[in-house]
CSV table of C-alpha atoms and ligand atoms in Angstrom, one decimal:
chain,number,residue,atom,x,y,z
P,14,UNK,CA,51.8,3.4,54.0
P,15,UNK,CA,51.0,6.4,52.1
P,16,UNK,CA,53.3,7.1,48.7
P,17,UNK,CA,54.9,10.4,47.9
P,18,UNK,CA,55.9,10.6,44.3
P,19,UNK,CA,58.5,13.3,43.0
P,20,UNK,CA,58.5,15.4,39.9
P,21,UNK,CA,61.0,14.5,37.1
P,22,UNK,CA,63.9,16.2,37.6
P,23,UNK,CA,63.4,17.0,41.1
P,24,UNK,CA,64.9,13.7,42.1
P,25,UNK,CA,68.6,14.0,42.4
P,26,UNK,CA,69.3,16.0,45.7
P,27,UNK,CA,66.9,13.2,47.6
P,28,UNK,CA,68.7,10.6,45.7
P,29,UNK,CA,72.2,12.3,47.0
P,30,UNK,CA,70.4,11.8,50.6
P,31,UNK,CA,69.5,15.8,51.1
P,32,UNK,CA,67.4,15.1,53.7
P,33,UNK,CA,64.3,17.3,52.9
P,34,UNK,CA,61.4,17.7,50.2
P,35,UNK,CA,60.0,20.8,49.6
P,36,UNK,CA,56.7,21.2,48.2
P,37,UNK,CA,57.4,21.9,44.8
P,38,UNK,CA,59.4,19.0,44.6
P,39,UNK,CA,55.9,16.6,44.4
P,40,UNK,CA,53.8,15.8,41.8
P,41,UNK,CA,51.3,13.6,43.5
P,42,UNK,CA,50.6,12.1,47.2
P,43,UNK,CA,47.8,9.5,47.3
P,44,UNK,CA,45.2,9.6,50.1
P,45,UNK,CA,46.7,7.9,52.7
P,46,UNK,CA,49.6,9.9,53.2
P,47,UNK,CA,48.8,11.2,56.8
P,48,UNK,CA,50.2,14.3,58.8
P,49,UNK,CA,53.4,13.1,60.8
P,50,UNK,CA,53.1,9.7,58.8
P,51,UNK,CA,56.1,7.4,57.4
P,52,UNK,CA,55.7,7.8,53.7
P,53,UNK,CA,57.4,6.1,50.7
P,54,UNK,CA,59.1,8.3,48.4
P,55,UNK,CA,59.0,7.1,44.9
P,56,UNK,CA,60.5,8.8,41.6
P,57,UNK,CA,57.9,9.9,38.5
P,58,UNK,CA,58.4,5.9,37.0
P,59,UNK,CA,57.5,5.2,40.6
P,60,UNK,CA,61.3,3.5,41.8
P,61,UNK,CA,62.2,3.4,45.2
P,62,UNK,CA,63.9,6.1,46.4
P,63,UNK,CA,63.5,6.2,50.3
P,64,UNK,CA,61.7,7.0,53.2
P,65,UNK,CA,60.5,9.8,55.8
P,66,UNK,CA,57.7,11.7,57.4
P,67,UNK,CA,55.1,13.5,56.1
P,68,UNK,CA,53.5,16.8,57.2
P,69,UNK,CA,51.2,19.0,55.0
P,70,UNK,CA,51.4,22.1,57.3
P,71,UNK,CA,55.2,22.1,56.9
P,72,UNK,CA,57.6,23.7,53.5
P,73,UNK,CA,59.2,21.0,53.8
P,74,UNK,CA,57.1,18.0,53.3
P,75,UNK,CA,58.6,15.4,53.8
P,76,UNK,CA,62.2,14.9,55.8
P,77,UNK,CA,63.6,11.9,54.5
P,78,UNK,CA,64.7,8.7,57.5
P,79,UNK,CA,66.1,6.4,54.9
P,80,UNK,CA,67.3,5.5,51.5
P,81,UNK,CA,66.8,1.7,51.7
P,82,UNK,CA,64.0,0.3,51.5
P,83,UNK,CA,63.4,-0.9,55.1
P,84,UNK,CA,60.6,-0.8,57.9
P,85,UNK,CA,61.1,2.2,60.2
P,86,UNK,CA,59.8,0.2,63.6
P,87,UNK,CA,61.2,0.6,66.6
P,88,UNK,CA,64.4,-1.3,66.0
P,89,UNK,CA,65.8,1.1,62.9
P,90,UNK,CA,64.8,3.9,65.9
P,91,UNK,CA,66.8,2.5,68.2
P,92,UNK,CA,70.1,1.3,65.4
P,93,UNK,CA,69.5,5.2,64.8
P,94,UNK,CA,69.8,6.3,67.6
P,95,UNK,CA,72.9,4.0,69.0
P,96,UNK,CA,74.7,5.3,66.2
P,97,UNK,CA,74.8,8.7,66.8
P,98,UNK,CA,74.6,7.8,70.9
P,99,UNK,CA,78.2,5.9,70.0
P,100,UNK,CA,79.8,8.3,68.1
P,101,UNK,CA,80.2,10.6,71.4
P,102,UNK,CA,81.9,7.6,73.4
P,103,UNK,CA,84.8,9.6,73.4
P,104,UNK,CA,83.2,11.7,75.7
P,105,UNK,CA,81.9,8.4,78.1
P,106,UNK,CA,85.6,8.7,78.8
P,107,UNK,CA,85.6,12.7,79.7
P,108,UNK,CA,82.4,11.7,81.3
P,109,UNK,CA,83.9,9.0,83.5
P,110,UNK,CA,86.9,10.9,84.5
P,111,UNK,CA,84.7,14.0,85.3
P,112,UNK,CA,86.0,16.2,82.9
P,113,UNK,CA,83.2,16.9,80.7
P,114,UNK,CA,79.8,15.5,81.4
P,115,UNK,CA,77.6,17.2,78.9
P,116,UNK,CA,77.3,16.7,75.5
P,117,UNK,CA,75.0,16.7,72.6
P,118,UNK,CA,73.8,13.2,71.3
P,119,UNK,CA,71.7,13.7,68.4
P,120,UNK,CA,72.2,17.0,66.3
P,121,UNK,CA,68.9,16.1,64.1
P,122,UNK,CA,69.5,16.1,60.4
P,123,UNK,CA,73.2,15.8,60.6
P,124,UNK,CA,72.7,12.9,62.6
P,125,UNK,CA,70.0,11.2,60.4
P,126,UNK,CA,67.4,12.1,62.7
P,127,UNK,CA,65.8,14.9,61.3
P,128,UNK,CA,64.2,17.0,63.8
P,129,UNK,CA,65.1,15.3,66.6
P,130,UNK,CA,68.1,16.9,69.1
P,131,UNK,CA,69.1,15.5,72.1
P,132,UNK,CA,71.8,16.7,75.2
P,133,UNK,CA,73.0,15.0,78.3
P,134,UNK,CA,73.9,17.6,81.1
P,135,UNK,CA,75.2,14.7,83.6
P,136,UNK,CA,72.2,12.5,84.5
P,137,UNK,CA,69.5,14.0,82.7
P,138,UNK,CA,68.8,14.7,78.8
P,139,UNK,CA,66.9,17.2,77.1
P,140,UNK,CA,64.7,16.4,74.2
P,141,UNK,CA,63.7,19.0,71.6
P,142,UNK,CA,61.2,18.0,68.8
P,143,UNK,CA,61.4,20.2,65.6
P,144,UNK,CA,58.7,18.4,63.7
P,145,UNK,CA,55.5,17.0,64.0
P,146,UNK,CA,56.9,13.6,62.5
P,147,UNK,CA,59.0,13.7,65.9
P,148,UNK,CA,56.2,14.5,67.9
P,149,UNK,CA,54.5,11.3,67.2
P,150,UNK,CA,57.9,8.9,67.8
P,151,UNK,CA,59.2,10.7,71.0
P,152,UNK,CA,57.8,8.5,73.3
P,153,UNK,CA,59.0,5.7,71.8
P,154,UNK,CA,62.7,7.5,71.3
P,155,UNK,CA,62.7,8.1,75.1
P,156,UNK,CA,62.0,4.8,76.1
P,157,UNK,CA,65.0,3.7,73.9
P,158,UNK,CA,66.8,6.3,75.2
P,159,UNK,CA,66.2,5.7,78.9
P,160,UNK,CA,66.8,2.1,78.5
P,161,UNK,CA,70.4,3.1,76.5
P,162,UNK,CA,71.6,5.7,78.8
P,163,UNK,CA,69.9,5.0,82.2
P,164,UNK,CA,69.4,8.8,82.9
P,165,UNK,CA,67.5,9.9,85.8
P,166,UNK,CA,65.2,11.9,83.8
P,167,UNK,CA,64.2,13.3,80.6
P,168,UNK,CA,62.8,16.9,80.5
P,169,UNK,CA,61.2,18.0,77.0
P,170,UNK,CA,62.0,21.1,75.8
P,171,UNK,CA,60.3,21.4,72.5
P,172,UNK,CA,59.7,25.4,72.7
P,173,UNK,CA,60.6,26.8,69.7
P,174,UNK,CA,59.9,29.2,66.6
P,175,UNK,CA,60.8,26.8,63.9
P,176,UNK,CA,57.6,24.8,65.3
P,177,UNK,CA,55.0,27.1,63.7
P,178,UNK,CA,56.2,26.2,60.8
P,179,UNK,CA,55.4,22.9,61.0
P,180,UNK,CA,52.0,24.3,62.5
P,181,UNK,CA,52.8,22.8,66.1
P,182,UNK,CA,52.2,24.8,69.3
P,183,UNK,CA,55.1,24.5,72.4
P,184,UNK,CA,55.3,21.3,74.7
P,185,UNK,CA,57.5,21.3,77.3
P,186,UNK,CA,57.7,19.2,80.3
P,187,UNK,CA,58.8,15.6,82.4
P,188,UNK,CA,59.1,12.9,79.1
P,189,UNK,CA,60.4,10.0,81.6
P,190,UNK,CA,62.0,9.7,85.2
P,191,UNK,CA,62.6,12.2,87.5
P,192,UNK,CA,62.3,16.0,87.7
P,193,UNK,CA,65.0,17.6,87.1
P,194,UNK,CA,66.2,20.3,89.7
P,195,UNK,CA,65.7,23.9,88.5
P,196,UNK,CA,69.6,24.3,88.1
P,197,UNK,CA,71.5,21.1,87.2
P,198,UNK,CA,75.2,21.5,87.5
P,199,UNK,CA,77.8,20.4,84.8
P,200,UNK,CA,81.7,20.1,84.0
P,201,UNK,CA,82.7,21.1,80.7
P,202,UNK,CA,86.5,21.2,80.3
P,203,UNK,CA,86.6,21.0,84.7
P,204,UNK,CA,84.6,24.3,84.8
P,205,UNK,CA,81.4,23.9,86.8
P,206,UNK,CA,78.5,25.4,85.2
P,207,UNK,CA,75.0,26.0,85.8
P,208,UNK,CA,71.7,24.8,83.5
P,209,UNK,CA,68.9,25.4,83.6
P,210,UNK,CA,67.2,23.1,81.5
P,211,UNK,CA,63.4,24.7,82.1
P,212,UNK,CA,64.2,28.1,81.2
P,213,UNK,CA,67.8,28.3,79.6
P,214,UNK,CA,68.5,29.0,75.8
P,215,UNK,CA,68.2,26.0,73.4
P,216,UNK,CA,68.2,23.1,75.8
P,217,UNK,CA,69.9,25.2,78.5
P,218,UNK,CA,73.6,25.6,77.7
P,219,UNK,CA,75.5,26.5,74.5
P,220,UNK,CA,77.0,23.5,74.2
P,221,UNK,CA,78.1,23.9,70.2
P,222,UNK,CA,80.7,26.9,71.9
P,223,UNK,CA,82.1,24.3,74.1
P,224,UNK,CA,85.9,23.8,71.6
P,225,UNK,CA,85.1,27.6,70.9
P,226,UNK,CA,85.5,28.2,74.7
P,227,UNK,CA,88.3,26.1,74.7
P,228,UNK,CA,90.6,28.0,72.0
P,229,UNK,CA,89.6,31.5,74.0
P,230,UNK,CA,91.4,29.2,77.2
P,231,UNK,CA,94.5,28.5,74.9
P,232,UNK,CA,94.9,31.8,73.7
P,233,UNK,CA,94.8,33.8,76.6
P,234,UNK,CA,96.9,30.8,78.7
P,235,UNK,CA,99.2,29.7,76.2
P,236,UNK,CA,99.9,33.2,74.2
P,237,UNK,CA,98.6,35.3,77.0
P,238,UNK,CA,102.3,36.8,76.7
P,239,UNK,CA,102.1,38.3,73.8
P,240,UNK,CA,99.4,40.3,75.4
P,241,UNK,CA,99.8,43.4,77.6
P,242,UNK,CA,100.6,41.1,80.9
P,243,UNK,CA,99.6,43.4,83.3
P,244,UNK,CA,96.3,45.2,81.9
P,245,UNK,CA,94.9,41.9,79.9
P,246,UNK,CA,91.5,42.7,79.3
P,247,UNK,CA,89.0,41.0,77.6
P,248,UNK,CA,85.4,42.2,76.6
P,249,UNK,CA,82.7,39.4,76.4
P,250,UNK,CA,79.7,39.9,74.4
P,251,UNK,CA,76.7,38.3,74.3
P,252,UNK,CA,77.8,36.8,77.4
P,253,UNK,CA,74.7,34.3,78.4
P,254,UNK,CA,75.5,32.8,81.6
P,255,UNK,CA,79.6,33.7,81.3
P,256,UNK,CA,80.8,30.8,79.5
P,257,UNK,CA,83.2,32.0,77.4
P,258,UNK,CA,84.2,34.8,80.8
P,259,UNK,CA,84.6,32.1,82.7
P,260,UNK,CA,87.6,30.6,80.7
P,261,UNK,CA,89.1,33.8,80.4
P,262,UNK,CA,89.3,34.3,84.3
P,263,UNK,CA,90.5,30.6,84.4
P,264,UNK,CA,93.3,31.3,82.0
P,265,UNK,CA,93.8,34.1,84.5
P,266,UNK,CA,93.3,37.4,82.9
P,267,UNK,CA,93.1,40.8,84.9
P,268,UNK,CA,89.8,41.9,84.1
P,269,UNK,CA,86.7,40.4,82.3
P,270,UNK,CA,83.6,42.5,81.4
P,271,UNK,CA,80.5,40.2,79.9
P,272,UNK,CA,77.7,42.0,78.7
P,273,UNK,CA,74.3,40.9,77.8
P,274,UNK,CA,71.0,42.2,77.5
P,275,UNK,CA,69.8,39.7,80.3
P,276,UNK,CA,70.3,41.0,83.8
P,277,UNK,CA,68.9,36.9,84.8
P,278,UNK,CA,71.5,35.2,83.0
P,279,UNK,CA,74.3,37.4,84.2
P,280,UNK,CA,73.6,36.7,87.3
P,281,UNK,CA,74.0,32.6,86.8
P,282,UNK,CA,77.4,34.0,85.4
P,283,UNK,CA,78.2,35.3,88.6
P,284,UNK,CA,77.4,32.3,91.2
P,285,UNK,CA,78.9,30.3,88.4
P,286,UNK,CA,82.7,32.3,89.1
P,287,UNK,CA,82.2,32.0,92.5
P,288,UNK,CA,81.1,28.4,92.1
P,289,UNK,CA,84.7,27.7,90.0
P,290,UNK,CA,86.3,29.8,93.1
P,291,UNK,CA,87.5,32.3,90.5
P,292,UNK,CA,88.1,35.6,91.1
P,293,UNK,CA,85.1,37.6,91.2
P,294,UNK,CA,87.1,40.6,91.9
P,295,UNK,CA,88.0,40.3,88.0
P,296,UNK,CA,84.4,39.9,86.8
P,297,UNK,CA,82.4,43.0,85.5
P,298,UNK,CA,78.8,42.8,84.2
P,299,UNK,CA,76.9,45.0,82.3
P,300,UNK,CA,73.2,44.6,81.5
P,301,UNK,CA,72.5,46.5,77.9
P,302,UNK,CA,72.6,46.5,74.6
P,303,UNK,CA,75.3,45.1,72.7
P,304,UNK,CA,75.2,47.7,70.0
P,305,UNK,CA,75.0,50.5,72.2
P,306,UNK,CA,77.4,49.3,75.2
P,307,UNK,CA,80.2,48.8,72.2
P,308,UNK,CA,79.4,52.7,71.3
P,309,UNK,CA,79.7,53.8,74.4
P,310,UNK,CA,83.0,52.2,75.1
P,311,UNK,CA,84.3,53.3,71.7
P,312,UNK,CA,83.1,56.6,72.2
P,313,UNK,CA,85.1,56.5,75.8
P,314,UNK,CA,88.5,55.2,74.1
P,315,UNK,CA,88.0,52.0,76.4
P,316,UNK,CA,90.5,49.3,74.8
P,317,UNK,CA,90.6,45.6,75.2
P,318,UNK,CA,93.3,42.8,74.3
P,319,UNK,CA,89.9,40.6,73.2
P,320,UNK,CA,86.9,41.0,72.5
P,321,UNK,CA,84.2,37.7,72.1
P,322,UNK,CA,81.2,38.6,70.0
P,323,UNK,CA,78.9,36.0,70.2
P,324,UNK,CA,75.2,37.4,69.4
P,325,UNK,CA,72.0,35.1,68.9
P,326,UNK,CA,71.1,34.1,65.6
P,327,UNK,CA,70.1,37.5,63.0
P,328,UNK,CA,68.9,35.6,60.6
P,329,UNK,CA,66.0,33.5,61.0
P,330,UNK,CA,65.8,32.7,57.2
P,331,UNK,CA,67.3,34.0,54.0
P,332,UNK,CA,64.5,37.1,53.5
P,333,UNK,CA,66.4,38.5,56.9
P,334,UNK,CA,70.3,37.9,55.5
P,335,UNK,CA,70.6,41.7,54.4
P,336,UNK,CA,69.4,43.1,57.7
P,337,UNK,CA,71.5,40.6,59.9
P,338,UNK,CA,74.7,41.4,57.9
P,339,UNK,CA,74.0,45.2,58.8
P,340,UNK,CA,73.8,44.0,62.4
P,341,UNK,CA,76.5,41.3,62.1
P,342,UNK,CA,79.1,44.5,60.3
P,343,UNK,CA,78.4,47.1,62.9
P,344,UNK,CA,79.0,44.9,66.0
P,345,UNK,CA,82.5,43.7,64.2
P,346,UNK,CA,83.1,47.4,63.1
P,347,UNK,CA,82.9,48.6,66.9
P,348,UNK,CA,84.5,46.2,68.7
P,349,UNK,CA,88.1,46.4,65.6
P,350,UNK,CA,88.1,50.1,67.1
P,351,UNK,CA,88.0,48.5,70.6
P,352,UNK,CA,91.1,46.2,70.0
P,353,UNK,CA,94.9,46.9,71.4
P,354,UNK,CA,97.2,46.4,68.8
P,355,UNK,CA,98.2,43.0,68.7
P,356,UNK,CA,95.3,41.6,70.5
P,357,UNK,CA,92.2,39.0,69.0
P,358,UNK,CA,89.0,39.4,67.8
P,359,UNK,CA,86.5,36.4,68.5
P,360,UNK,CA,83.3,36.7,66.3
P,361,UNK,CA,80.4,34.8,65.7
P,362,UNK,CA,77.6,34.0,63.3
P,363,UNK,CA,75.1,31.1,64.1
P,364,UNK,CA,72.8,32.2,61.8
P,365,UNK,CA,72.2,29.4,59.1
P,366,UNK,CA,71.2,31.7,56.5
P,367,UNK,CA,74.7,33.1,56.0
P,368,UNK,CA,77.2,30.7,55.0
P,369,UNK,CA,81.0,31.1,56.4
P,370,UNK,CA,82.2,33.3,53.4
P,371,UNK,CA,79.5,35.7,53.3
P,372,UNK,CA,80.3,36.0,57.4
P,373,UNK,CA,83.9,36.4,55.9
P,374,UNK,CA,83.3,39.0,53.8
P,375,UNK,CA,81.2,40.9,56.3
P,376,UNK,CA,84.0,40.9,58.9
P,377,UNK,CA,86.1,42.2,55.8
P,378,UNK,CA,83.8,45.2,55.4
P,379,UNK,CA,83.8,45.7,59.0
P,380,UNK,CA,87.4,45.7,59.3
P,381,UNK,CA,87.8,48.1,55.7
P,382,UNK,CA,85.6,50.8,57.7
P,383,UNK,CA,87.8,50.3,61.0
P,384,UNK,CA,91.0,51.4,59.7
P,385,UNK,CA,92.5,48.3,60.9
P,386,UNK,CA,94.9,45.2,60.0
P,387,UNK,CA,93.5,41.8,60.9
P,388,UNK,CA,94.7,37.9,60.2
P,389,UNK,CA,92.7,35.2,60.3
P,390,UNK,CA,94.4,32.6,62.8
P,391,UNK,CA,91.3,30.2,63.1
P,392,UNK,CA,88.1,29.4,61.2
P,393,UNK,CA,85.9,28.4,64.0
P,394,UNK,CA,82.7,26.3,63.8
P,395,UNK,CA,80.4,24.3,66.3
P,396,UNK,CA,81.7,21.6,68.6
P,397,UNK,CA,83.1,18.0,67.5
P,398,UNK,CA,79.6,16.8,68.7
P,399,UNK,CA,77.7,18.9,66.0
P,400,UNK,CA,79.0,17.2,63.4
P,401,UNK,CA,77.5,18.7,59.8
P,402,UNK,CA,76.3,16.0,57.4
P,403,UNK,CA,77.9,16.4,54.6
P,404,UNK,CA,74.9,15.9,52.2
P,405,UNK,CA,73.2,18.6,54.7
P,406,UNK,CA,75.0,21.9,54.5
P,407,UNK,CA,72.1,23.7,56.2
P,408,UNK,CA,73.4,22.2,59.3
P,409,UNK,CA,77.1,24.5,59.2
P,410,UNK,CA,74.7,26.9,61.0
P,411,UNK,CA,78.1,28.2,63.9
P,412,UNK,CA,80.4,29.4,62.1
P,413,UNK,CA,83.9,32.3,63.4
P,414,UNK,CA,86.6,33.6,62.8
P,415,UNK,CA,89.8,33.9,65.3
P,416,UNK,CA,91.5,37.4,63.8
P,417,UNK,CA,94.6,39.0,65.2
P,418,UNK,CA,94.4,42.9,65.0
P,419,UNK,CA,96.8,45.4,64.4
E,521,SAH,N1,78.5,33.1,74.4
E,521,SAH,C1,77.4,32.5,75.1
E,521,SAH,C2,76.1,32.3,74.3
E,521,SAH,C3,75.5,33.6,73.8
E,521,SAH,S1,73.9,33.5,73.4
E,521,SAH,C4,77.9,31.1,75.7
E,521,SAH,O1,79.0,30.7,75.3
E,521,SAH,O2,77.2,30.5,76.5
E,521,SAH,C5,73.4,35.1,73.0
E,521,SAH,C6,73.1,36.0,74.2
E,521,SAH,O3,72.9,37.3,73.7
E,521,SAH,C7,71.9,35.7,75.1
E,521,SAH,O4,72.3,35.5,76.4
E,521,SAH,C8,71.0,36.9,74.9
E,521,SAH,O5,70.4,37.3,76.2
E,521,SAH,C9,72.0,38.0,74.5
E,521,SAH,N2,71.5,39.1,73.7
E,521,SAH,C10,70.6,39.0,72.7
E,521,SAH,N3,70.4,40.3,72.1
E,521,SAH,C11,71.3,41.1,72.8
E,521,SAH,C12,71.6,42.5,72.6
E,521,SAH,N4,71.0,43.2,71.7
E,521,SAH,N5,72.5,43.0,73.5
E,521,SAH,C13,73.1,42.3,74.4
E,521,SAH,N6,72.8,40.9,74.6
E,521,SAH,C14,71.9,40.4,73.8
């Protein structure tokens, strides 16, 4: 096994288990330190100080599996991967009663398995490899992951951009088992919704939104009277295949208008609410651009009780933070004007670039330009299956804000 050594005074994050080693962080590597190879990371006197995989290509050279000093065979793979497989028992239960049957099982880093992210949409699961050090284990981790969860099939979905970085092209495709059909359907909270785990976002579904989702259902059910009963309207952006529209017609609002860019994955949004047997009547969808369709409706004195801003990620490093806050302030500026006094704002950052008070204080300039009042009621963040290692805050990449707005 090849032996990475670290510069002095470059040791302490790995020794407080931040899972990765940049570049500059080395001082020496000797020869047999192969791409996507198990390395040994030692200190500059040469101590012990853990284990990971190695690629040149990558930034980040090494992403770090262990601080002991143990083999990484394919027992410590499959310990790792029980653990984190374990920790979402509490959804077996949701599972078995038919309430919720997908569900992320490994969220890479934060679950010690850096690079590695796996979700169960019923029978099947979706693998995604990040790194080349997961290329080479991942048909070893879906053997141990068939023989743990007995799933009908596992699709690979290991398409995207972070991969150039680690100088590996797409794979996509059947890993183990059987094919899964072009639009697998799932519960999540007793809403049926559609994936489709070939094409779909991520691995198909949002499922970090899922609690997210869930507070939108509370707050229109539970407070809904606080709202203008008759007229309650709610605007949601960035509406992918009508998730968080879907819990709004549930909790039975009057009118829901999602917009996205896609006119594709409004119309899964659609068969989804007639799926769920909700009223379609209630359902608008518009196909445009978020920044212009919240113009327009400003511009036409339209006015909602909430509006959901959920866009994709802005920032796909920290060189692009100062042009996604401009995006992130002018979507949050529109859509205050757009707000009924009294009523919510929903917003969204899942960039992991910009941490939850910078997203904060952008909101805050947002709502300084608007003229407006706002609370905070909630800070919002990703689903109790995307946990955030707490040596890793990288990983806090969903975060939100629940604001009331007068
Ligand atoms: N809220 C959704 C997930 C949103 S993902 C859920 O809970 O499932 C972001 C969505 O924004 C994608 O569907 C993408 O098609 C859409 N999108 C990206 N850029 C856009 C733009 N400029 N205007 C409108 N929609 C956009």
């Amino acid at each position: 096994m090849g032996t990475v050594t670290i510069q002095h005074g470059k040791e302490k994050p790995i020794q407080n288990q931040h899972p990765w080693i940049y570049s500059g962080a080395i001082s020496k590597l000797t020869d047999d330190c192969q791409p996507g190879d198990i390395v040994t990371v030692v200190d500059s006197k040469g101590r012990f100080l853990g284990r990971g995989y190695y690629n040149p290509t990558s930034q980040i050279r090494v992403r770090m599996l262990t601080w002991q000093d143990e083999t990484i065979n394919e027992e410590w793979w499959y310990d790792q991967l029980s653990r984190a497989v374990h920790s979402r028992m509490v959804y077996q239960d949701e599972f078995d009663a038919g309430v919720n049957n997908a569900v992320r099982l490994v969220n890479a880093e934060n679950d010690f398995l850096p690079g590695l992210v796996v979700d169960r949409y019923g029978e099947w699961l979706v693998l995604q490899s990040l790194t080349l050090g997961m290329d080479h284990h991942k048909e070893v981790l879906s053997n141990l992951l068939a023989e743990m969860l007995k799933p009908r099939g596992i699709y690979e979905r290991s398409d995207v951009d972070i991969r150039r970085k680690e100088g590996l092209k797409d794979q996509t495709g059947l890993l183990w088992g059987e094919e899964p059909p072009s639009m697998i359907e799932i519960e999540e909270n007793t809403l049926i919704f559609s994936v489709d785990v070939r094409n779909g976002h991520k691995t198909g579904f949002y499922l970090d939104q899922r609690e997210n989702r869930g507070w939108l259902h509370d707050l229109l059910y539970l407070d809904g009277d606080d709202l203008h009963e008759d007229k309650r309207r709610v605007l949601n952006m960035f509406s992918y295949t009508g998730g968080f529209g879907l819990y709004a017609l549930a909790a039975g609002v009057k009118q829901v208008v999602n917009v996205d860019s896609s006119q594709a994955v409004l119309k899964v949004a659609k068969d989804s609410i007639k799926r769920n047997e909700l009223p379609l009547e209630n359902a608008q969808f518009v196909t445009g651009d978020a920044f212009q369709v919240l113009r327009d409706y400003v511009t036409q004195g339209e006015q909602f009780d909430v509006v959901v801003l959920d866009p994709p990620k802005f920032a796909q490093s920290t060189k692009d933070v100062e042009g996604a806050t401009r995006g992130y302030k002018d979507l949050n500026l529109q859509s205050f004007k757009l707000i009924r006094s009294g009523g919510y704002l929903m917003t969204f950052s899942c960039s992991g670039a910009i941490s939850q008070d910078l997203f904060q204080k952008v909101v805050f300039g947002a709502l300084a330009d608007s003229g407006r009042q706002a609370q905070i009621i909630r800070h919002l963040s990703g689903s109790e299956d995307h946990p955030v290692a707490l040596t890793f805050p990288e990983g806090a990449y969903l975060k939100g804000l629940l604001c009331r707005v007068w």
